[in-house]
Every structure is written in structure tokens, then in C-alpha cells.
CSV table of C-alpha atoms in Angstrom, one decimal:
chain,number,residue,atom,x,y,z
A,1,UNK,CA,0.0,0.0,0.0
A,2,UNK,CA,1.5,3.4,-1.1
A,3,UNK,CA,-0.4,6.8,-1.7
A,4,UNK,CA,0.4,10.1,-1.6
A,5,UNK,CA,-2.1,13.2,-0.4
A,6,UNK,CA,-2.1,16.9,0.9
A,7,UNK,CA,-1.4,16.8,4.9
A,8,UNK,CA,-4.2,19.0,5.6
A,9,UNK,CA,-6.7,17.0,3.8
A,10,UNK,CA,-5.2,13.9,5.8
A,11,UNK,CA,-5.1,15.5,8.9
A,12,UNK,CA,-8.9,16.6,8.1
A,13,UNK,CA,-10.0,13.1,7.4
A,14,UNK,CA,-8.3,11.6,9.9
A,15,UNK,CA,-9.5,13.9,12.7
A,16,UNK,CA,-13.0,13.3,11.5
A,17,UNK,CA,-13.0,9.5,11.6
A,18,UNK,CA,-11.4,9.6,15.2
A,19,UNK,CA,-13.7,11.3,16.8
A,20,UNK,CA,-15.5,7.5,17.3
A,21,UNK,CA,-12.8,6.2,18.5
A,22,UNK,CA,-13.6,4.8,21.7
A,23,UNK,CA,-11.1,6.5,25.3
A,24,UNK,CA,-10.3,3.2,26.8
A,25,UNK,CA,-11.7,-0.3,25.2
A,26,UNK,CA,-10.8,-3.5,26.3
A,27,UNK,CA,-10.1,-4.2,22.4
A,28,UNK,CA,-7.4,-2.6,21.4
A,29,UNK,CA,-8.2,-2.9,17.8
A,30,UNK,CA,-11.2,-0.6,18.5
A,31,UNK,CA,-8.3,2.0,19.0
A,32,UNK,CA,-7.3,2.0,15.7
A,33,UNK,CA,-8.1,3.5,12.1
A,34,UNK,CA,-8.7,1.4,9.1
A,35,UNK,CA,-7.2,3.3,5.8
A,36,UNK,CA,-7.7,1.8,2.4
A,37,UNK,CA,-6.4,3.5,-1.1
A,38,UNK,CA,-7.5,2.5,-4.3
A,39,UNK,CA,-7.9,4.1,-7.3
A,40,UNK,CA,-7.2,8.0,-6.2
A,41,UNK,CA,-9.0,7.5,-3.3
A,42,UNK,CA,-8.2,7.2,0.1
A,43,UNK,CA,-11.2,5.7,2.8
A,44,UNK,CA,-10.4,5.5,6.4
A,45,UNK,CA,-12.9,4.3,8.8
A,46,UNK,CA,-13.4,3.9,12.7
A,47,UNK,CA,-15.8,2.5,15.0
A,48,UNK,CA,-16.7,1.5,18.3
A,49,UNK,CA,-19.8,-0.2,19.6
A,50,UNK,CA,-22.0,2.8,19.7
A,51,UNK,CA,-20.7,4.3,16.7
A,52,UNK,CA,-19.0,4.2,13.3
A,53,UNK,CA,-17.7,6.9,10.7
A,54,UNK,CA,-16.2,6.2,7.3
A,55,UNK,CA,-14.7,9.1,4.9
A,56,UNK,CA,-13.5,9.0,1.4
A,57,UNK,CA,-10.9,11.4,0.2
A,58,UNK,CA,-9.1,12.2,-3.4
A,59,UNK,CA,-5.3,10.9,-3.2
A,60,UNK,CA,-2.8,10.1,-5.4
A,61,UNK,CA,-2.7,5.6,-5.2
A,62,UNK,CA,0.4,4.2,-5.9
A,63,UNK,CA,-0.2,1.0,-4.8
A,64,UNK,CA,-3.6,-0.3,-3.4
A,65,UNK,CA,-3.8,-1.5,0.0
A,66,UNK,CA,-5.1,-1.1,3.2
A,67,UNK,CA,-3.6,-0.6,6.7
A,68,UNK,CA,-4.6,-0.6,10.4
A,69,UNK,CA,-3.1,1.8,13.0
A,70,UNK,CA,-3.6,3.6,15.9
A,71,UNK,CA,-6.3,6.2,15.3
A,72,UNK,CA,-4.9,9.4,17.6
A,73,UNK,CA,-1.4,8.7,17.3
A,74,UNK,CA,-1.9,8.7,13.6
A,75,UNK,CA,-3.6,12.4,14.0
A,76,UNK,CA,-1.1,13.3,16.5
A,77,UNK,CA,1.4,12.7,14.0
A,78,UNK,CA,-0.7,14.3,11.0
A,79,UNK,CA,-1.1,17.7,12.9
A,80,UNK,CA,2.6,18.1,13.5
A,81,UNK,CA,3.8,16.8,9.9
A,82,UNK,CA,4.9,20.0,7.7
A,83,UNK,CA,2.4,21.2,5.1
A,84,UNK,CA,3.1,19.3,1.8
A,85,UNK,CA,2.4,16.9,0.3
A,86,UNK,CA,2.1,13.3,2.7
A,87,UNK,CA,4.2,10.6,1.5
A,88,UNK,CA,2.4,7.1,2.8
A,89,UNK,CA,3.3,3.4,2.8
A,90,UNK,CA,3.5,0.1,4.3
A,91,UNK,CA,6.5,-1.2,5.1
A,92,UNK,CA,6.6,-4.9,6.5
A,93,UNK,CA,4.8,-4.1,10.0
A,94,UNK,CA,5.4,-0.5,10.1
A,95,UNK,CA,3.6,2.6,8.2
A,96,UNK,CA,5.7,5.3,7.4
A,97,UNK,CA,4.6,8.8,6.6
A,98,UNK,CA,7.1,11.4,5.5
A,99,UNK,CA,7.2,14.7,4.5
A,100,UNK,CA,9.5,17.7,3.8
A,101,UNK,CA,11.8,15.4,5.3
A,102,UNK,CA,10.7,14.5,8.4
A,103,UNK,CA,9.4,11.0,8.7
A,104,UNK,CA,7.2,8.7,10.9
A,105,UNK,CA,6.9,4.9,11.5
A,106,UNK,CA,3.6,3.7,13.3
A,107,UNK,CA,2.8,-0.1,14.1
A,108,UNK,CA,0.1,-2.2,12.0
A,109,UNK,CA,-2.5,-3.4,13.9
A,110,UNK,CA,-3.6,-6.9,13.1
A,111,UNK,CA,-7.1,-7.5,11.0
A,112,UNK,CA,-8.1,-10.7,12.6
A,113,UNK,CA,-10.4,-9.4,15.5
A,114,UNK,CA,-11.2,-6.0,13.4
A,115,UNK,CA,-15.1,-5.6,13.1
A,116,UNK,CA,-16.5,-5.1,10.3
A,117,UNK,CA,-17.8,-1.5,9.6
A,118,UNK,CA,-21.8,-1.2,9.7
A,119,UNK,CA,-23.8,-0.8,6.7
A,120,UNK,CA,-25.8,2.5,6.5
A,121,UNK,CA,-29.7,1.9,7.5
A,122,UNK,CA,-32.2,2.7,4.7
A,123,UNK,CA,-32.0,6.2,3.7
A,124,UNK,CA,-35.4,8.2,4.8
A,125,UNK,CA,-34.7,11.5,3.2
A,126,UNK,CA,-32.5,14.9,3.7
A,127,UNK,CA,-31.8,17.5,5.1
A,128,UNK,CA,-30.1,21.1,5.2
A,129,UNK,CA,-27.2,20.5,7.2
A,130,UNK,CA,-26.4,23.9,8.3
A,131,UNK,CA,-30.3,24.0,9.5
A,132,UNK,CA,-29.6,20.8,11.3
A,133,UNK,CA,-27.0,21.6,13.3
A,134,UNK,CA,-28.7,24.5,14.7
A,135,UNK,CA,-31.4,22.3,15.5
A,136,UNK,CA,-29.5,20.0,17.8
A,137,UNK,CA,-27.8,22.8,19.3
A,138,UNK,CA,-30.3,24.3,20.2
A,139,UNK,CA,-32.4,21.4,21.9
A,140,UNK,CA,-28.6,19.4,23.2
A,141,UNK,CA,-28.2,22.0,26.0
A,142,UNK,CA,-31.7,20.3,28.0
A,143,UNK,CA,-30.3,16.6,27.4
A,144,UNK,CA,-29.6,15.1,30.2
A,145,UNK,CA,-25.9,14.4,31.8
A,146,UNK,CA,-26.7,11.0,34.1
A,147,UNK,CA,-25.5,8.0,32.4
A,148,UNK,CA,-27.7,6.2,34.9
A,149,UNK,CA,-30.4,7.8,32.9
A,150,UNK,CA,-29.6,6.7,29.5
A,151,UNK,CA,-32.7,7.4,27.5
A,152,UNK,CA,-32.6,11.7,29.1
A,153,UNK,CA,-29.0,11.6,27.8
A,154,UNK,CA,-30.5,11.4,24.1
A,155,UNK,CA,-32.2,14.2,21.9
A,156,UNK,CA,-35.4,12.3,20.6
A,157,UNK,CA,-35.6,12.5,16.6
A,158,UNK,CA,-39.2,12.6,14.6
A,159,UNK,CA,-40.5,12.5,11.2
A,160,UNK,CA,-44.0,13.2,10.6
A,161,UNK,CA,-44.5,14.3,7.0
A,162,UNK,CA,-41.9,16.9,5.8
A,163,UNK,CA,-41.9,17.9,9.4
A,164,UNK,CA,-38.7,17.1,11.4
A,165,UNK,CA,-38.9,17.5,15.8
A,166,UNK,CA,-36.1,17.7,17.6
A,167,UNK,CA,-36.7,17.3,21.8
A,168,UNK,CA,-34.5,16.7,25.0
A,169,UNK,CA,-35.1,16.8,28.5
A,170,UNK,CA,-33.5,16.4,32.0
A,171,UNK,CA,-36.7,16.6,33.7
A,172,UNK,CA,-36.2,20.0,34.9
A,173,UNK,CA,-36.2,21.8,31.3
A,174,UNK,CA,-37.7,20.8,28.1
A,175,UNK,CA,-36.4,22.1,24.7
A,176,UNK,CA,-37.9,21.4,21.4
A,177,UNK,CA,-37.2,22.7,18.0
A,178,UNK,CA,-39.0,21.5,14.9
A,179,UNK,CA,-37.8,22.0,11.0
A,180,UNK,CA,-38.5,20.9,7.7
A,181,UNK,CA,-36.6,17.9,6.1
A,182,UNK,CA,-37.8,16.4,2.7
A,183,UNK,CA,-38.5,12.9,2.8
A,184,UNK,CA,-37.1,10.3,0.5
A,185,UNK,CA,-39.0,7.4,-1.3
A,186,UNK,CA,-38.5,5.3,2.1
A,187,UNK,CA,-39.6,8.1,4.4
A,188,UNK,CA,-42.5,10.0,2.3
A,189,UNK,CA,-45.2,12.1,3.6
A,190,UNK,CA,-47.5,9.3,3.7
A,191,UNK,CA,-44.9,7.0,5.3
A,192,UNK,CA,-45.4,6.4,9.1
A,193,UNK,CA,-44.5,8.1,11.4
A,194,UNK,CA,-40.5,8.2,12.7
A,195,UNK,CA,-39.7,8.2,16.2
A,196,UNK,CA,-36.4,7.5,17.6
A,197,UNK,CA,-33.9,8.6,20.3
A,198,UNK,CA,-30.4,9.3,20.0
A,199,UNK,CA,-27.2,10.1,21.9
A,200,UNK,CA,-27.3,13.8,22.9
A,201,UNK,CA,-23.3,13.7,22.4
A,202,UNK,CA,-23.4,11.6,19.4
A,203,UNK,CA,-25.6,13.8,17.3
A,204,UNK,CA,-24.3,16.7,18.4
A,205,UNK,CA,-21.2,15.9,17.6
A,206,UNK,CA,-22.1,14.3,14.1
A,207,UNK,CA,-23.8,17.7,13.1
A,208,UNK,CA,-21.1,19.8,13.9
A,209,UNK,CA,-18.9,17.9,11.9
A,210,UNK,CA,-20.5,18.3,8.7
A,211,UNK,CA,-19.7,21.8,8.5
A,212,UNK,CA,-21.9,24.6,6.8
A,213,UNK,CA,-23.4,23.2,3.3
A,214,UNK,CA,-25.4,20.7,1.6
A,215,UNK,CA,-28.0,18.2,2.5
A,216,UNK,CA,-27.3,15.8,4.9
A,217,UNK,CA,-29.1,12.2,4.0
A,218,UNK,CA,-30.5,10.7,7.3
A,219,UNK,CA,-30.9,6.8,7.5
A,220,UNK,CA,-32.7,4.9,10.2
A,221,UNK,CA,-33.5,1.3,11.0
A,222,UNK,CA,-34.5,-0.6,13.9
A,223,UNK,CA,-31.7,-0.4,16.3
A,224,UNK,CA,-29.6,2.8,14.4
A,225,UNK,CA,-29.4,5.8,12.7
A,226,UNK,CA,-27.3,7.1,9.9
A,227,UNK,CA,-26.3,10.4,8.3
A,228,UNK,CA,-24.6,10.9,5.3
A,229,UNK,CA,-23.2,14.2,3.3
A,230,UNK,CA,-20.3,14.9,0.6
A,231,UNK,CA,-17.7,11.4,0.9
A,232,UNK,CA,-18.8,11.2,4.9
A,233,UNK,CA,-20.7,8.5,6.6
A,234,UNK,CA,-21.2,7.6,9.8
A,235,UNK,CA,-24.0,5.6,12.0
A,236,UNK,CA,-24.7,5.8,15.9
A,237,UNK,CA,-26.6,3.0,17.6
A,238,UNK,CA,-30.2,4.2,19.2
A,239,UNK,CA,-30.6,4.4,22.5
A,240,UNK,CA,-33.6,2.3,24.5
A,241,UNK,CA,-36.8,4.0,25.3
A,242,UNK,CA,-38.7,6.9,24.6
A,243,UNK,CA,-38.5,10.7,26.3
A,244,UNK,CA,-41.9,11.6,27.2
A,245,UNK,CA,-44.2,13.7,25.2
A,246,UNK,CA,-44.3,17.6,25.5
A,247,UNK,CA,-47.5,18.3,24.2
A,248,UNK,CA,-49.6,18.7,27.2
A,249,UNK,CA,-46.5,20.2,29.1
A,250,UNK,CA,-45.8,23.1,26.4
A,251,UNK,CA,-50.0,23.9,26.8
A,252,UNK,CA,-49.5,27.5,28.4
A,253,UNK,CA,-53.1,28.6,28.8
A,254,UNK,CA,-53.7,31.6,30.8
A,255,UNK,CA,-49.9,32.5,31.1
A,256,UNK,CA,-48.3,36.0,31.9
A,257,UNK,CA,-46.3,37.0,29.2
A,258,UNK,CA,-43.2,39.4,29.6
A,259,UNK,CA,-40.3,40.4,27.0
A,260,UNK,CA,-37.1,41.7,26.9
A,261,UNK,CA,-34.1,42.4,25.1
A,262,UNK,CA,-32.5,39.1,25.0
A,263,UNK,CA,-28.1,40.5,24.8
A,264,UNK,CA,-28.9,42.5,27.6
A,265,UNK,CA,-30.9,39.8,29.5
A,266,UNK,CA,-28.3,37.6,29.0
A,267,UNK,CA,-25.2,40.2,30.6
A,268,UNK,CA,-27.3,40.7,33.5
A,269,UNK,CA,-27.9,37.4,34.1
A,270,UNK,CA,-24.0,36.2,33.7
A,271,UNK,CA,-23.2,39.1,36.2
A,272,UNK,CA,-26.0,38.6,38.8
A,273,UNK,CA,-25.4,35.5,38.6
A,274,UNK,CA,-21.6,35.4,40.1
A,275,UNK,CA,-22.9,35.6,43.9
A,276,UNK,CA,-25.4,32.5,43.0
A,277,UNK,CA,-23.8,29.8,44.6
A,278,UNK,CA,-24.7,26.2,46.3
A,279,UNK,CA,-27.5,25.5,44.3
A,280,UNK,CA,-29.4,29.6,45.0
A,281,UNK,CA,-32.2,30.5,42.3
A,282,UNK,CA,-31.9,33.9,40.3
A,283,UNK,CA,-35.4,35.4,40.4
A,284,UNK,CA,-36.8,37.5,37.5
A,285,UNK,CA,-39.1,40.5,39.5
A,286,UNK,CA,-41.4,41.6,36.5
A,287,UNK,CA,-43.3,44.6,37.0
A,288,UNK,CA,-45.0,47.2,34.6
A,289,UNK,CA,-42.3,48.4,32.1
A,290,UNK,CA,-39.1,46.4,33.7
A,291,UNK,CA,-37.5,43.4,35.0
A,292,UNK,CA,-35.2,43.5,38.7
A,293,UNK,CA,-33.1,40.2,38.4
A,294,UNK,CA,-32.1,39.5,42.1
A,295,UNK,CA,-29.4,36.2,43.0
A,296,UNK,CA,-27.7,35.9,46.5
A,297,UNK,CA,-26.1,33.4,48.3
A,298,UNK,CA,-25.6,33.9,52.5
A,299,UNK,CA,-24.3,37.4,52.6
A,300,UNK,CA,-23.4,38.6,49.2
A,301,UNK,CA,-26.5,40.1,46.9
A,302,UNK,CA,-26.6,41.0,43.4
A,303,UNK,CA,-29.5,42.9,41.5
A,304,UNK,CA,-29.8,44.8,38.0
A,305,UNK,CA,-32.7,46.0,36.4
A,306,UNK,CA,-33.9,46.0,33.0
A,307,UNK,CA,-36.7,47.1,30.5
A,308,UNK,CA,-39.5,44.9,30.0
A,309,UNK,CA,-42.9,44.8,29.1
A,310,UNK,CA,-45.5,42.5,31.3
A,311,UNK,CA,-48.9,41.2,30.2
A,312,UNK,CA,-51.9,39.6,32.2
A,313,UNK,CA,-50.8,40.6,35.5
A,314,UNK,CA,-49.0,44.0,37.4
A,315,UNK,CA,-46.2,41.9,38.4
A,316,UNK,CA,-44.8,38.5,38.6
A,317,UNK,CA,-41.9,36.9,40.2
A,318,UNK,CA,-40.3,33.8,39.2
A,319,UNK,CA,-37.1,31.9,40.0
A,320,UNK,CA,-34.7,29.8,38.1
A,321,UNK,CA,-31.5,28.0,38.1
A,322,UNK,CA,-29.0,30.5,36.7
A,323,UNK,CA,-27.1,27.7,34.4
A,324,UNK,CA,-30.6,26.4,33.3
A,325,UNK,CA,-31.4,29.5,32.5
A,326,UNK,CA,-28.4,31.2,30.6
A,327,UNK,CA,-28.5,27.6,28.6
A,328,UNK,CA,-32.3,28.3,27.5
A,329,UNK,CA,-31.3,31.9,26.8
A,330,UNK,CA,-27.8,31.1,24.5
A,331,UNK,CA,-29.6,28.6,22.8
A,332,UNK,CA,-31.6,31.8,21.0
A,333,UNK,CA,-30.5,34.4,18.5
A,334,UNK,CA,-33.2,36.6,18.3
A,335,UNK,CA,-32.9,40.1,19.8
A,336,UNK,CA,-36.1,39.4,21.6
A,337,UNK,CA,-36.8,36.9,24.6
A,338,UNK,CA,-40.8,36.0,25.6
A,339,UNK,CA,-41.1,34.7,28.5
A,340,UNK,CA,-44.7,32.7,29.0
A,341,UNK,CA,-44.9,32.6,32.9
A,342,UNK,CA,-47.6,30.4,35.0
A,343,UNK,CA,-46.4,31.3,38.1
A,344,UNK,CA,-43.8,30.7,41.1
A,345,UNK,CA,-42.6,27.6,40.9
A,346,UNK,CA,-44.2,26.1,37.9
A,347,UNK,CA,-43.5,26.0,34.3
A,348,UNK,CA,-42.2,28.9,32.1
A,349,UNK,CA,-42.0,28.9,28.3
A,350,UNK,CA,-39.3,30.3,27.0
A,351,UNK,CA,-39.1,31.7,23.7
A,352,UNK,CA,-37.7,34.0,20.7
A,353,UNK,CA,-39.1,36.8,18.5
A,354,UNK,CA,-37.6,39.0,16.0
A,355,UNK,CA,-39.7,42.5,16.5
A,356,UNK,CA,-42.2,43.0,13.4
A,357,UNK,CA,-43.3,39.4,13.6
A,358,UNK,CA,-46.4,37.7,15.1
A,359,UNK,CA,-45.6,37.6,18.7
A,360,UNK,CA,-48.9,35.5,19.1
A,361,UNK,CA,-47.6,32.1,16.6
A,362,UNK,CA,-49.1,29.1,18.2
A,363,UNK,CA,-46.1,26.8,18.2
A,364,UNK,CA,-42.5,28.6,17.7
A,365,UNK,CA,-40.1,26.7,15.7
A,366,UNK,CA,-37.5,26.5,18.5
A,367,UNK,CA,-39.3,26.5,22.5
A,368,UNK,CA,-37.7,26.1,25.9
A,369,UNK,CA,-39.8,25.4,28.7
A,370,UNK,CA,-38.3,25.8,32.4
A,371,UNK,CA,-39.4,24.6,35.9
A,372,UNK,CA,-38.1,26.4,39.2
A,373,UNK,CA,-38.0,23.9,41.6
A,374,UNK,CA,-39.3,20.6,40.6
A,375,UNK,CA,-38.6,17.8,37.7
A,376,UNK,CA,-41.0,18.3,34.8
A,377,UNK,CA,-41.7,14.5,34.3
């Protein structure tokens, strides 16, 4: 095996493919990358047992082949290699990569115990991936962080029609963000209903590295899901379960609404929010025309107050947790927050309007609801 390629493109391709690669496995195979060249091409692959990625790459083939090594001491060695052209080969149980005259040798891993990488499920349809990734940013931040809770660790994925819904939930916040996907022959209008859950980390990380452009093709089956875009594939297993619905929990009849500027909100809640400390709430004092946000902890007090407007009552105070809340508040980017409030201690529906447009939508694209003191479900 011998092939030649542009270090940045092999750094790139290598550092994409890694990112699977399990921390510790009692495997060691698991560790490592698969690269095969053939005909100006270059594919390298990793996988563990949650997840798999696969990228294919122009490069010049000398001689086809394929090679297993040690996945991050391979990219190690690719981010500090000069930038020219990569010189590859094997040679007997080493692969060498030189360039500019500096030169590495790595061991071969053996193929014997190398699992086989997965097929991709049955392509559904597509999607924008810029659009996507937005999506699962915005919804990731309410996933849950307890591996004891597997199922709130995961971001639960929908099709209905050419309707896409992204949810997650810890039990004490709910986000969910819908958006349009086109469906495929396999995942058409008609077709039923989708209705999966996937690893908050997983997908987050899988729609960051898509970059920018083009339409990612999603894939699902029984026990996985699959994306797809431009020479880059990878799978991630589904997790057990189902999250519970939000329907009947986003159903805010007879709230108090308030808005404010959301860059403002969100300085005065970073700096309030410095004296908030073992586990004290930041309360949100809304009156007619302003907001006083108020966080203590023993002796030490912060306040600031801000313009706002209230609706359906004279004034209102509610109380949150101060990371819960800047999370719910960074996951916008419109220059206006809403605020649908029930009352102290129960739910609160945060969401995002541009000024000019309806304030009074029924369902918002992208909604974060919020509890003060107890779990939602």
C-alpha cells in the first residue's frame, strides 16, 4: 500500500473519523483506524460499539492497499507533519509517513479481530445540514448528563410528513425545535410516522462535523441511525426508550407574558449570577415596564434591572436556576426573549421573536420550557 495526499486533507479526514474512536476499550483494535487507497482514493474508517464513521478522500494511489493503526497517534502525527504533500506506505509491520523530510513509523494493527464496519440503515430523506445543526444545538443544552439515565442523555428524533422535531429533557427543562426535512421514497409524507432517540453527544457531535453546506441524508432502522453528506458517513446506535411527550406540558393557557431584550438579558444574568452559589435560584421581578433580576447566596446580593414589558398581571416573580437558564437563553438568537410565565414555581416557556413578527404564533419553531424547583416529568 502506497499513496500520496495533501497533509491538511489527511489531517482533516483523519481527525473526523477519530472522533468514534472509543477512550479506553478492552479491544485494542477498536483503537485504531482502518485506511484503504485505491484508485485516487483514500477511505479510512473507525468504530466502536456505539458508533461508526467512514470518509472517502481524493489521493494520489500508488499502490492499493489497506492498513490498520492507531487512530490518535496517527492524527497526532498528522497535525505536526509540515504542510506538503504526505508521502504514505507500508512497510513490512510499520507505516511510514514522511514529508519535507521529516518521517514517521507507526505499528500495523492486526485484521483478525477488526469488526466489520456497519452498513448504513435505509435512507429516509434529507436535510439542510447547516439548519440541522442549529437544531440539535439548540435542543442538546436540555439533554440530560446522568448515564444512569440513559434514555434523558438522548435528543429524541421525529419524522411526521416533511416535518422534522427535535426534543430533550433532564426533567427540569424541556427544549424542542422543529424544521423541515424532505423525505425520501423510504420516508415519504405518507410514510409512518419516525420516532427515535439518539445520543445527545453523538448527534451533536455528528452535526457539527458536517460543516456549513449541503443536505445531509438521514438513514434509520431498527436499532440505528445514519447520516450521510459529501464522501462522509457515519452511524450511531439508538438508545432504548422513549422521552416523554411535551405536548400537554408546552400547553400554556392563561400564562403572563413578559419580553425583553434578550443581549442585555443575558449580561445581567451572567453578572448577577456570580454571587449565586450552592445550588441559590436567580429570580426575574417583573413589574409594569421592567424586569429587577435578584441572585444571593448567605451574605453577598446581586441585583440589576432592565426594560420589559409584562402582560396579564401588574407583576410577577419567578425563580430559576441560573445555568438552566443562561443555557435556555444562549440557545436563542433573536434580539427578543418571551417569556410565557404560569407562576412561582411552575413552568415557564421560553421563547424568541424577531420584533415585526407575530408575537402571538401558536407553536414557535424553537421552544424552551423551564421549571423552578421541581422535575417536569
Amino acid at each position: 500500500m502506497e499513496f500520496r495526499i495533501e497533509r491538511s486533507a489527511l489531517t482533516d479526514a483523519v481527525a473526523w473519523t477519530a472522533r468514534v474512536l472509543p477512550t479506553r476499550s478492552p479491544v485494542p483494535v477498536l483503537g485504531g483506524l482502518l485506511l484503504e487507497a485505491a484508485d485516487g482514493r483514500l477511505r479510512i474508517s473507525g468504530l466502536d460499539y456505539e458508533a461508526s464513521a467512514r470518509i472517502e478522500v481524493a489521493a494520489e494511489t500508488v499502490r492499493a492497499g489497506k492498513v490498520l493503526v492507531m487512530g490518535r497517534r496517527l492524527l497526532d502525527v498528522c497535525r505536526v507533519l509540515p504542510e506538503r504533500v504526505v508521502e504514505c506506505a507500508v512497510e513490512g509491520s510499520r507505516f511510514s509517513l514522511a514529508s519535507d523530510g521529516a518521517r514517521f513509523g507507526l505499528s500495523v494493527l492486526p485484521f483478525d479481530d477488526y469488526p466489520a464496519l456497519p452498513s448504513l440503515p435505509e435512507v429516509l430523506g434529507e436535510v439542510d445540514a447547516e439548519e440541522f445543526a442549529a437544531a440539535v444545538a439548540h435542543v442538546a443544552v436540555a439533554a440530560g448528563r446522568d448515564d444512569t439515565l440513559p434514555t434523558l442523555t438522548g435528543i429524541r428524533l421525529s419524522l411526521d410528513g416533511d416535518t422534522m422535531t427535535l426534543a430533550a429533557t433532564d426533567r427540569y427543562r424541556f427544549a424542542v425545535r422543529t424544521l423541515t426535512w424532505k423525505p425520501g421514497a423510504a420516508g415519504g409524507a405518507d410514510g409512518v410516522p419516525v420516532d427515535v432517540v439518539v445520543s445527545a453527544r453523538r448527534l451533536t457531535e455528528i452535526a457539527r462535523s458536517f460543516g456549513r453546506g449541503g443536505m445531509v441524508r438521514l438513514a434509520l432502522d431498527g436499532g440505528s441511525a445514519g447520516f450521510e453528506l459529501a464522501g462522509m458517513r457515519t452511524t450511531v446506535r439508538l438508545l432504548d426508550g422513549r422521552l416523554p411527550r411535551h405536548d400537554k406540558l408546552f400547553a400554556m393557557t392563561g400564562a403572563v407574558t413578559a419580553e425583553t431584550d434578550r443581549a442585555p438579558l443575558v449580561e445581567a444574568v451572567k453578572r448577577v449570577a456570580v454571587v449565586a452559589e450552592g445550588g441559590s435560584p436567580l429570580h426575574l421581578a417583573f413589574s409594569e415596564g421592567s424586569v429587577l433580576l435578584q441572585a444571593g447566596y448567605e451574605d453577598d446580593v446581586a441585583s440589576q434591572r432592565l426594560p420589559a414589558v409584562l402582560e396579564g398581571a401588574d407583576e410577577l416573580t419567578v425563580a430559576f436556576n441560573p445555568a438552566y437558564l443562561m443555557d435556555a437563553l444562549g440557545s436563542f438568537g433573536t434580539p427578543v426573549i418571551r417569556f410565557e410565565l404560569m407562576g412561582p414555581g411552575q413552568r415557564a416557556m421560553v421563547t424568541g421573536r424577531t420584533p415585526g413578527a407575530d408575537a402571538e404564533d401558536s407553536r414557535p419553531a424553537h421552544q424552551h420550557l423551564l421549571m423552578s424547583a421541581k422535575p417536569l416529568v
